[in-house]
PDB file of C-alpha atoms in Angstrom:
ATOM      1  CA  MET E   1     -42.991  -4.556 -26.007  1.00  0.00           C
ATOM      2  CA  GLY E   2     -43.098  -1.778 -23.432  1.00  0.00           C
ATOM      3  CA  ILE E   3     -44.042   1.854 -23.712  1.00  0.00           C
ATOM      4  CA  PHE E   4     -44.136   3.267 -20.200  1.00  0.00           C
ATOM      5  CA  GLY E   5     -41.163   4.134 -18.027  1.00  0.00           C
ATOM      6  CA  ARG E   6     -38.944   1.397 -16.676  1.00  0.00           C
ATOM      7  CA  LYS E   7     -37.400   1.442 -13.227  1.00  0.00           C
ATOM      8  CA  ASN E   8     -34.649   4.023 -13.108  1.00  0.00           C
ATOM      9  CA  ASP E   9     -31.355   2.149 -12.643  1.00  0.00           C
ATOM     10  CA  THR E  10     -27.953   2.404 -14.307  1.00  0.00           C
ATOM     11  CA  GLU E  11     -28.289  -0.819 -16.281  1.00  0.00           C
ATOM     12  CA  THR E  12     -31.624   0.187 -17.801  1.00  0.00           C
ATOM     13  CA  ALA E  13     -30.421   3.700 -18.621  1.00  0.00           C
ATOM     14  CA  THR E  14     -27.336   2.349 -20.382  1.00  0.00           C
ATOM     15  CA  ALA E  15     -29.346  -0.194 -22.378  1.00  0.00           C
ATOM     16  CA  THR E  16     -31.841   2.474 -23.436  1.00  0.00           C
ATOM     17  CA  ALA E  17     -29.118   4.818 -24.571  1.00  0.00           C
ATOM     18  CA  THR E  18     -27.269   2.197 -26.605  1.00  0.00           C
ATOM     19  CA  ALA E  19     -30.042   0.095 -28.149  1.00  0.00           C
ATOM     20  CA  VAL E  20     -33.553   1.408 -28.669  1.00  0.00           C
ATOM     21  CA  ASN E  21     -36.009  -1.200 -29.889  1.00  0.00           C
ATOM     22  CA  PRO E  22     -37.049   0.048 -33.361  1.00  0.00           C
ATOM     23  CA  GLU E  23     -40.590  -1.324 -32.918  1.00  0.00           C
ATOM     24  CA  LEU E  24     -40.888   0.562 -29.654  1.00  0.00           C
ATOM     25  CA  ALA E  25     -39.445   3.750 -31.134  1.00  0.00           C
ATOM     26  CA  ALA E  26     -42.010   3.605 -33.952  1.00  0.00           C
ATOM     27  CA  LEU E  27     -44.804   4.085 -31.403  1.00  0.00           C
ATOM     28  CA  THR E  28     -43.486   7.471 -30.315  1.00  0.00           C
ATOM     29  CA  GLY E  29     -46.026  10.227 -30.802  1.00  0.00           C
ATOM     30  CA  GLU E  30     -49.245  11.845 -29.665  1.00  0.00           C
ATOM     31  CA  TYR E  31     -52.428   9.769 -29.459  1.00  0.00           C
ATOM     32  CA  THR E  32     -56.100  10.585 -28.969  1.00  0.00           C
ATOM     33  CA  ILE E  33     -58.356   8.157 -27.111  1.00  0.00           C
ATOM     34  CA  ASP E  34     -61.121   6.796 -29.352  1.00  0.00           C
ATOM     35  CA  PRO E  35     -64.238   6.726 -27.120  1.00  0.00           C
ATOM     36  CA  ALA E  36     -66.225   4.721 -29.677  1.00  0.00           C
ATOM     37  CA  HIS E  37     -63.864   1.787 -29.138  1.00  0.00           C
ATOM     38  CA  SER E  38     -63.002   2.375 -25.482  1.00  0.00           C
ATOM     39  CA  SER E  39     -64.822   1.942 -22.183  1.00  0.00           C
ATOM     40  CA  LEU E  40     -64.508   3.333 -18.675  1.00  0.00           C
ATOM     41  CA  GLY E  41     -66.407   1.419 -16.016  1.00  0.00           C
ATOM     42  CA  PHE E  42     -66.714   0.873 -12.289  1.00  0.00           C
ATOM     43  CA  VAL E  43     -68.055  -1.683  -9.815  1.00  0.00           C
ATOM     44  CA  ALA E  44     -69.472  -1.045  -6.328  1.00  0.00           C
ATOM     45  CA  ARG E  45     -70.685  -3.527  -3.728  1.00  0.00           C
ATOM     46  CA  HIS E  46     -74.402  -3.007  -3.013  1.00  0.00           C
ATOM     47  CA  ALA E  47     -76.209  -4.031   0.202  1.00  0.00           C
ATOM     48  CA  MET E  48     -73.240  -6.266   1.086  1.00  0.00           C
ATOM     49  CA  VAL E  49     -74.494  -8.997  -1.260  1.00  0.00           C
ATOM     50  CA  THR E  50     -74.027  -8.056  -4.909  1.00  0.00           C
ATOM     51  CA  ASN E  51     -72.016  -5.907  -7.297  1.00  0.00           C
ATOM     52  CA  VAL E  52     -73.509  -3.033  -9.273  1.00  0.00           C
ATOM     53  CA  LYS E  53     -71.695  -2.079 -12.464  1.00  0.00           C
ATOM     54  CA  GLY E  54     -71.694   1.252 -14.234  1.00  0.00           C
ATOM     55  CA  THR E  55     -69.926   3.135 -16.969  1.00  0.00           C
ATOM     56  CA  PHE E  56     -69.251   6.678 -18.137  1.00  0.00           C
ATOM     57  CA  LEU E  57     -70.440   7.221 -21.709  1.00  0.00           C
ATOM     58  CA  ASP E  58     -68.771  10.585 -22.399  1.00  0.00           C
ATOM     59  CA  PHE E  59     -65.025  10.975 -21.936  1.00  0.00           C
ATOM     60  CA  SER E  60     -61.966  12.150 -23.809  1.00  0.00           C
ATOM     61  CA  GLY E  61     -58.244  11.837 -23.351  1.00  0.00           C
ATOM     62  CA  SER E  62     -54.808  11.778 -24.843  1.00  0.00           C
ATOM     63  CA  LEU E  63     -51.537   9.892 -24.575  1.00  0.00           C
ATOM     64  CA  HIS E  64     -47.983  10.898 -25.261  1.00  0.00           C
ATOM     65  CA  LEU E  65     -45.863   7.827 -25.954  1.00  0.00           C
ATOM     66  CA  ASP E  66     -42.099   8.150 -26.114  1.00  0.00           C
ATOM     67  CA  GLY E  67     -40.453   4.968 -27.370  1.00  0.00           C
ATOM     68  CA  THR E  68     -36.915   6.258 -27.017  1.00  0.00           C
ATOM     69  CA  ASP E  69     -37.416   7.428 -23.420  1.00  0.00           C
ATOM     70  CA  PRO E  70     -40.503   5.645 -22.085  1.00  0.00           C
ATOM     71  CA  SER E  71     -40.359   7.478 -18.752  1.00  0.00           C
ATOM     72  CA  LEU E  72     -41.544  10.597 -20.619  1.00  0.00           C
ATOM     73  CA  SER E  73     -44.816   8.946 -21.653  1.00  0.00           C
ATOM     74  CA  THR E  74     -47.925  10.571 -20.178  1.00  0.00           C
ATOM     75  CA  ALA E  75     -51.705  10.144 -20.099  1.00  0.00           C
ATOM     76  CA  SER E  76     -54.676  12.420 -19.420  1.00  0.00           C
ATOM     77  CA  LEU E  77     -58.401  11.750 -19.168  1.00  0.00           C
ATOM     78  CA  ASP E  78     -61.490  13.949 -18.768  1.00  0.00           C
ATOM     79  CA  VAL E  79     -64.831  12.360 -17.858  1.00  0.00           C
ATOM     80  CA  THR E  80     -68.261  14.003 -18.071  1.00  0.00           C
ATOM     81  CA  MET E  81     -69.958  13.001 -14.827  1.00  0.00           C
ATOM     82  CA  ASP E  82     -73.494  13.496 -16.176  1.00  0.00           C
ATOM     83  CA  SER E  83     -72.816  10.617 -18.573  1.00  0.00           C
ATOM     84  CA  ILE E  84     -72.870   8.026 -15.775  1.00  0.00           C
ATOM     85  CA  ASP E  85     -74.971   4.970 -16.674  1.00  0.00           C
ATOM     86  CA  THR E  86     -75.775   2.088 -14.311  1.00  0.00           C
ATOM     87  CA  GLY E  87     -78.826   0.802 -16.154  1.00  0.00           C
ATOM     88  CA  SER E  88     -81.227   2.507 -13.726  1.00  0.00           C
ATOM     89  CA  ALA E  89     -82.436   6.078 -14.300  1.00  0.00           C
ATOM     90  CA  ASP E  90     -83.319   6.493 -10.611  1.00  0.00           C
ATOM     91  CA  ARG E  91     -79.906   5.308  -9.460  1.00  0.00           C
ATOM     92  CA  ASP E  92     -78.143   7.457 -12.054  1.00  0.00           C
ATOM     93  CA  GLY E  93     -80.092  10.485 -10.830  1.00  0.00           C
ATOM     94  CA  HIS E  94     -79.072   9.767  -7.236  1.00  0.00           C
ATOM     95  CA  LEU E  95     -75.411   9.451  -8.245  1.00  0.00           C
ATOM     96  CA  LYS E  96     -75.573  12.833 -10.005  1.00  0.00           C
ATOM     97  CA  SER E  97     -77.163  14.490  -6.966  1.00  0.00           C
ATOM     98  CA  ALA E  98     -75.632  16.283  -3.975  1.00  0.00           C
ATOM     99  CA  ASP E  99     -75.365  12.934  -2.163  1.00  0.00           C
ATOM    100  CA  PHE E 100     -72.647  11.789  -4.560  1.00  0.00           C
ATOM    101  CA  PHE E 101     -71.061  13.538  -7.544  1.00  0.00           C
ATOM    102  CA  LYS E 102     -72.834  16.934  -7.428  1.00  0.00           C
ATOM    103  CA  THR E 103     -72.589  17.101 -11.209  1.00  0.00           C
ATOM    104  CA  ASP E 104     -74.106  20.593 -11.400  1.00  0.00           C
ATOM    105  CA  GLU E 105     -71.167  21.923  -9.383  1.00  0.00           C
ATOM    106  CA  PHE E 106     -68.471  19.459 -10.453  1.00  0.00           C
ATOM    107  CA  PRO E 107     -69.246  18.379 -14.024  1.00  0.00           C
ATOM    108  CA  THR E 108     -65.884  16.746 -14.780  1.00  0.00           C
ATOM    109  CA  MET E 109     -63.620  14.095 -13.293  1.00  0.00           C
ATOM    110  CA  THR E 110     -59.981  14.270 -14.446  1.00  0.00           C
ATOM    111  CA  PHE E 111     -56.867  12.124 -14.346  1.00  0.00           C
ATOM    112  CA  ARG E 112     -53.346  13.384 -15.093  1.00  0.00           C
ATOM    113  CA  SER E 113     -50.450  10.939 -14.956  1.00  0.00           C
ATOM    114  CA  THR E 114     -47.327  11.776 -12.965  1.00  0.00           C
ATOM    115  CA  SER E 115     -45.179   8.633 -13.325  1.00  0.00           C
ATOM    116  CA  ALA E 116     -45.141   5.096 -14.693  1.00  0.00           C
ATOM    117  CA  GLU E 117     -43.061   1.948 -14.433  1.00  0.00           C
ATOM    118  CA  ALA E 118     -42.732  -1.403 -16.194  1.00  0.00           C
ATOM    119  CA  LEU E 119     -43.590  -4.491 -14.143  1.00  0.00           C
ATOM    120  CA  GLY E 120     -42.354  -6.976 -16.723  1.00  0.00           C
ATOM    121  CA  GLY E 121     -43.727  -8.226 -20.024  1.00  0.00           C
ATOM    122  CA  ASP E 122     -46.677  -6.088 -21.090  1.00  0.00           C
ATOM    123  CA  ASP E 123     -47.635  -5.117 -17.532  1.00  0.00           C
ATOM    124  CA  TYR E 124     -47.251  -1.556 -16.278  1.00  0.00           C
ATOM    125  CA  ARG E 125     -48.231   0.626 -13.356  1.00  0.00           C
ATOM    126  CA  ILE E 126     -49.121   4.250 -13.917  1.00  0.00           C
ATOM    127  CA  THR E 127     -49.693   6.786 -11.143  1.00  0.00           C
ATOM    128  CA  GLY E 128     -51.409  10.131 -11.452  1.00  0.00           C
ATOM    129  CA  ASP E 129     -53.683  12.734  -9.908  1.00  0.00           C
ATOM    130  CA  LEU E 130     -57.401  11.915  -9.886  1.00  0.00           C
ATOM    131  CA  SER E 131     -59.728  14.859  -9.248  1.00  0.00           C
ATOM    132  CA  ILE E 132     -63.343  14.355  -8.099  1.00  0.00           C
ATOM    133  CA  LEU E 133     -65.554  16.923  -6.316  1.00  0.00           C
ATOM    134  CA  GLY E 134     -62.636  19.352  -6.328  1.00  0.00           C
ATOM    135  CA  VAL E 135     -60.481  16.873  -4.377  1.00  0.00           C
ATOM    136  CA  THR E 136     -57.242  15.710  -5.991  1.00  0.00           C
ATOM    137  CA  ARG E 137     -55.500  12.582  -4.722  1.00  0.00           C
ATOM    138  CA  PRO E 138     -53.061  10.075  -6.230  1.00  0.00           C
ATOM    139  CA  LEU E 139     -54.385   6.990  -7.981  1.00  0.00           C
ATOM    140  CA  THR E 140     -52.384   3.989  -9.191  1.00  0.00           C
ATOM    141  CA  ILE E 141     -53.593   2.034 -12.219  1.00  0.00           C
ATOM    142  CA  ASP E 142     -52.314  -1.370 -13.339  1.00  0.00           C
ATOM    143  CA  LEU E 143     -52.206  -1.580 -17.126  1.00  0.00           C
ATOM    144  CA  GLU E 144     -51.687  -4.252 -19.735  1.00  0.00           C
ATOM    145  CA  PHE E 145     -50.430  -3.136 -23.136  1.00  0.00           C
ATOM    146  CA  ASN E 146     -52.453  -5.022 -25.773  1.00  0.00           C
ATOM    147  CA  GLY E 147     -50.299  -4.033 -28.725  1.00  0.00           C
ATOM    148  CA  SER E 148     -50.425  -1.773 -31.755  1.00  0.00           C
ATOM    149  CA  ALA E 149     -51.950  -2.121 -35.225  1.00  0.00           C
ATOM    150  CA  ARG E 150     -53.049  -0.206 -38.322  1.00  0.00           C
ATOM    151  CA  ASP E 151     -56.823  -0.418 -38.758  1.00  0.00           C
ATOM    152  CA  PRO E 152     -58.621  -0.689 -42.156  1.00  0.00           C
ATOM    153  CA  PHE E 153     -58.974   3.108 -42.277  1.00  0.00           C
ATOM    154  CA  GLY E 154     -55.248   3.701 -42.001  1.00  0.00           C
ATOM    155  CA  ASN E 155     -55.237   4.707 -38.327  1.00  0.00           C
ATOM    156  CA  GLU E 156     -52.289   3.654 -36.172  1.00  0.00           C
ATOM    157  CA  ARG E 157     -53.765   2.347 -32.912  1.00  0.00           C
ATOM    158  CA  VAL E 158     -52.496   1.246 -29.526  1.00  0.00           C
ATOM    159  CA  GLY E 159     -54.578  -0.594 -26.955  1.00  0.00           C
ATOM    160  CA  PHE E 160     -54.577  -1.026 -23.179  1.00  0.00           C
ATOM    161  CA  GLU E 161     -56.631  -2.639 -20.458  1.00  0.00           C
ATOM    162  CA  GLY E 162     -56.415  -1.331 -16.924  1.00  0.00           C
ATOM    163  CA  LYS E 163     -57.800  -1.656 -13.413  1.00  0.00           C
ATOM    164  CA  ALA E 164     -57.612   0.230 -10.140  1.00  0.00           C
ATOM    165  CA  GLU E 165     -59.270   0.369  -6.744  1.00  0.00           C
ATOM    166  CA  LEU E 166     -60.039   3.437  -4.663  1.00  0.00           C
ATOM    167  CA  PRO E 167     -61.724   4.271  -1.359  1.00  0.00           C
ATOM    168  CA  ARG E 168     -64.376   6.753  -2.490  1.00  0.00           C
ATOM    169  CA  SER E 169     -64.474   8.439   0.922  1.00  0.00           C
ATOM    170  CA  GLU E 170     -61.006   9.877   0.287  1.00  0.00           C
ATOM    171  CA  TRP E 171     -62.532  11.986  -2.496  1.00  0.00           C
ATOM    172  CA  GLY E 172     -65.431  13.182  -0.330  1.00  0.00           C
ATOM    173  CA  LEU E 173     -67.916  10.555  -1.556  1.00  0.00           C
ATOM    174  CA  THR E 174     -69.191   9.597   1.886  1.00  0.00           C
ATOM    175  CA  TRP E 175     -72.984   9.132   1.507  1.00  0.00           C
ATOM    176  CA  ASN E 176     -74.276   5.821   2.811  1.00  0.00           C
ATOM    177  CA  ALA E 177     -77.160   4.119   4.580  1.00  0.00           C
ATOM    178  CA  ALA E 178     -77.015   1.520   7.347  1.00  0.00           C
ATOM    179  CA  LEU E 179     -78.606  -1.900   6.833  1.00  0.00           C
ATOM    180  CA  GLU E 180     -80.811  -3.488   9.499  1.00  0.00           C
ATOM    181  CA  THR E 181     -78.737  -6.649   9.259  1.00  0.00           C
ATOM    182  CA  GLY E 182     -75.462  -4.755   9.665  1.00  0.00           C
ATOM    183  CA  GLY E 183     -73.123  -3.165   7.202  1.00  0.00           C
ATOM    184  CA  VAL E 184     -73.886  -0.384   4.750  1.00  0.00           C
ATOM    185  CA  LEU E 185     -75.714   0.017   1.449  1.00  0.00           C
ATOM    186  CA  VAL E 186     -72.752   1.058  -0.713  1.00  0.00           C
ATOM    187  CA  SER E 187     -69.162  -0.109  -0.332  1.00  0.00           C
ATOM    188  CA  ASP E 188     -66.390   2.391   0.221  1.00  0.00           C
ATOM    189  CA  LYS E 189     -64.103   0.441  -2.124  1.00  0.00           C
ATOM    190  CA  ILE E 190     -64.768   1.100  -5.805  1.00  0.00           C
ATOM    191  CA  LYS E 191     -63.186  -0.921  -8.594  1.00  0.00           C
ATOM    192  CA  LEU E 192     -62.352   0.866 -11.846  1.00  0.00           C
ATOM    193  CA  ASN E 193     -61.767  -0.865 -15.167  1.00  0.00           C
ATOM    194  CA  PHE E 194     -60.606   0.514 -18.492  1.00  0.00           C
ATOM    195  CA  ALA E 195     -60.391  -0.649 -22.086  1.00  0.00           C
ATOM    196  CA  ILE E 196     -58.619   1.971 -24.145  1.00  0.00           C
ATOM    197  CA  SER E 197     -58.007   2.254 -27.872  1.00  0.00           C
ATOM    198  CA  ALA E 198     -56.057   5.332 -28.948  1.00  0.00           C
ATOM    199  CA  ILE E 199     -55.281   6.655 -32.440  1.00  0.00           C
ATOM    200  CA  LYS E 200     -51.962   8.234 -33.341  1.00  0.00           C
ATOM    201  CA  ASN E 201     -52.319  11.851 -34.376  1.00  0.00           C
ATOM    202  CA  VAL E 202     -51.309  12.632 -37.950  1.00  0.00           C
TER     203      VAL E 202
END
């Protein structure tokens, strides 16, 4: 059951106009991301030999889902950069410093979707503008729709899992250190991963 925009062709447009899936249409509405049941993480290669994982503990966001015209669905996310957590206070402090995120000057990272398409089944690809350090560049995220349900408290929920990769240098995150054995301390490629639960607004 899909919720994001399908590829824009005549056959799809005609099918959408003549037969809207009632289960899909029922999802239409505004949703708020539930941070208590969601996660936003990242992975970076360290010293060429291992992966270091981290997460952002403070973030908020919203979704607009349109079941009758999925191409109108949108997503937005705001992340508090001071909430970064890699399990090491020293490393977290370095990431917040002028070498990396400059959180005193740039306290928030944002994502605003611009388009989306269905890849088949429950797989989707959403593209949007990611802003870090005052630099805004496009980012593409692959998403899997996990379904919808009513929780024990009466909330209508939808769930997604997503992943993306980005070269951090394109957002001005260029700090590094050379290794004696060759290579660098921190990889340019960063992997992002998401687990999102969102509640339909009443």
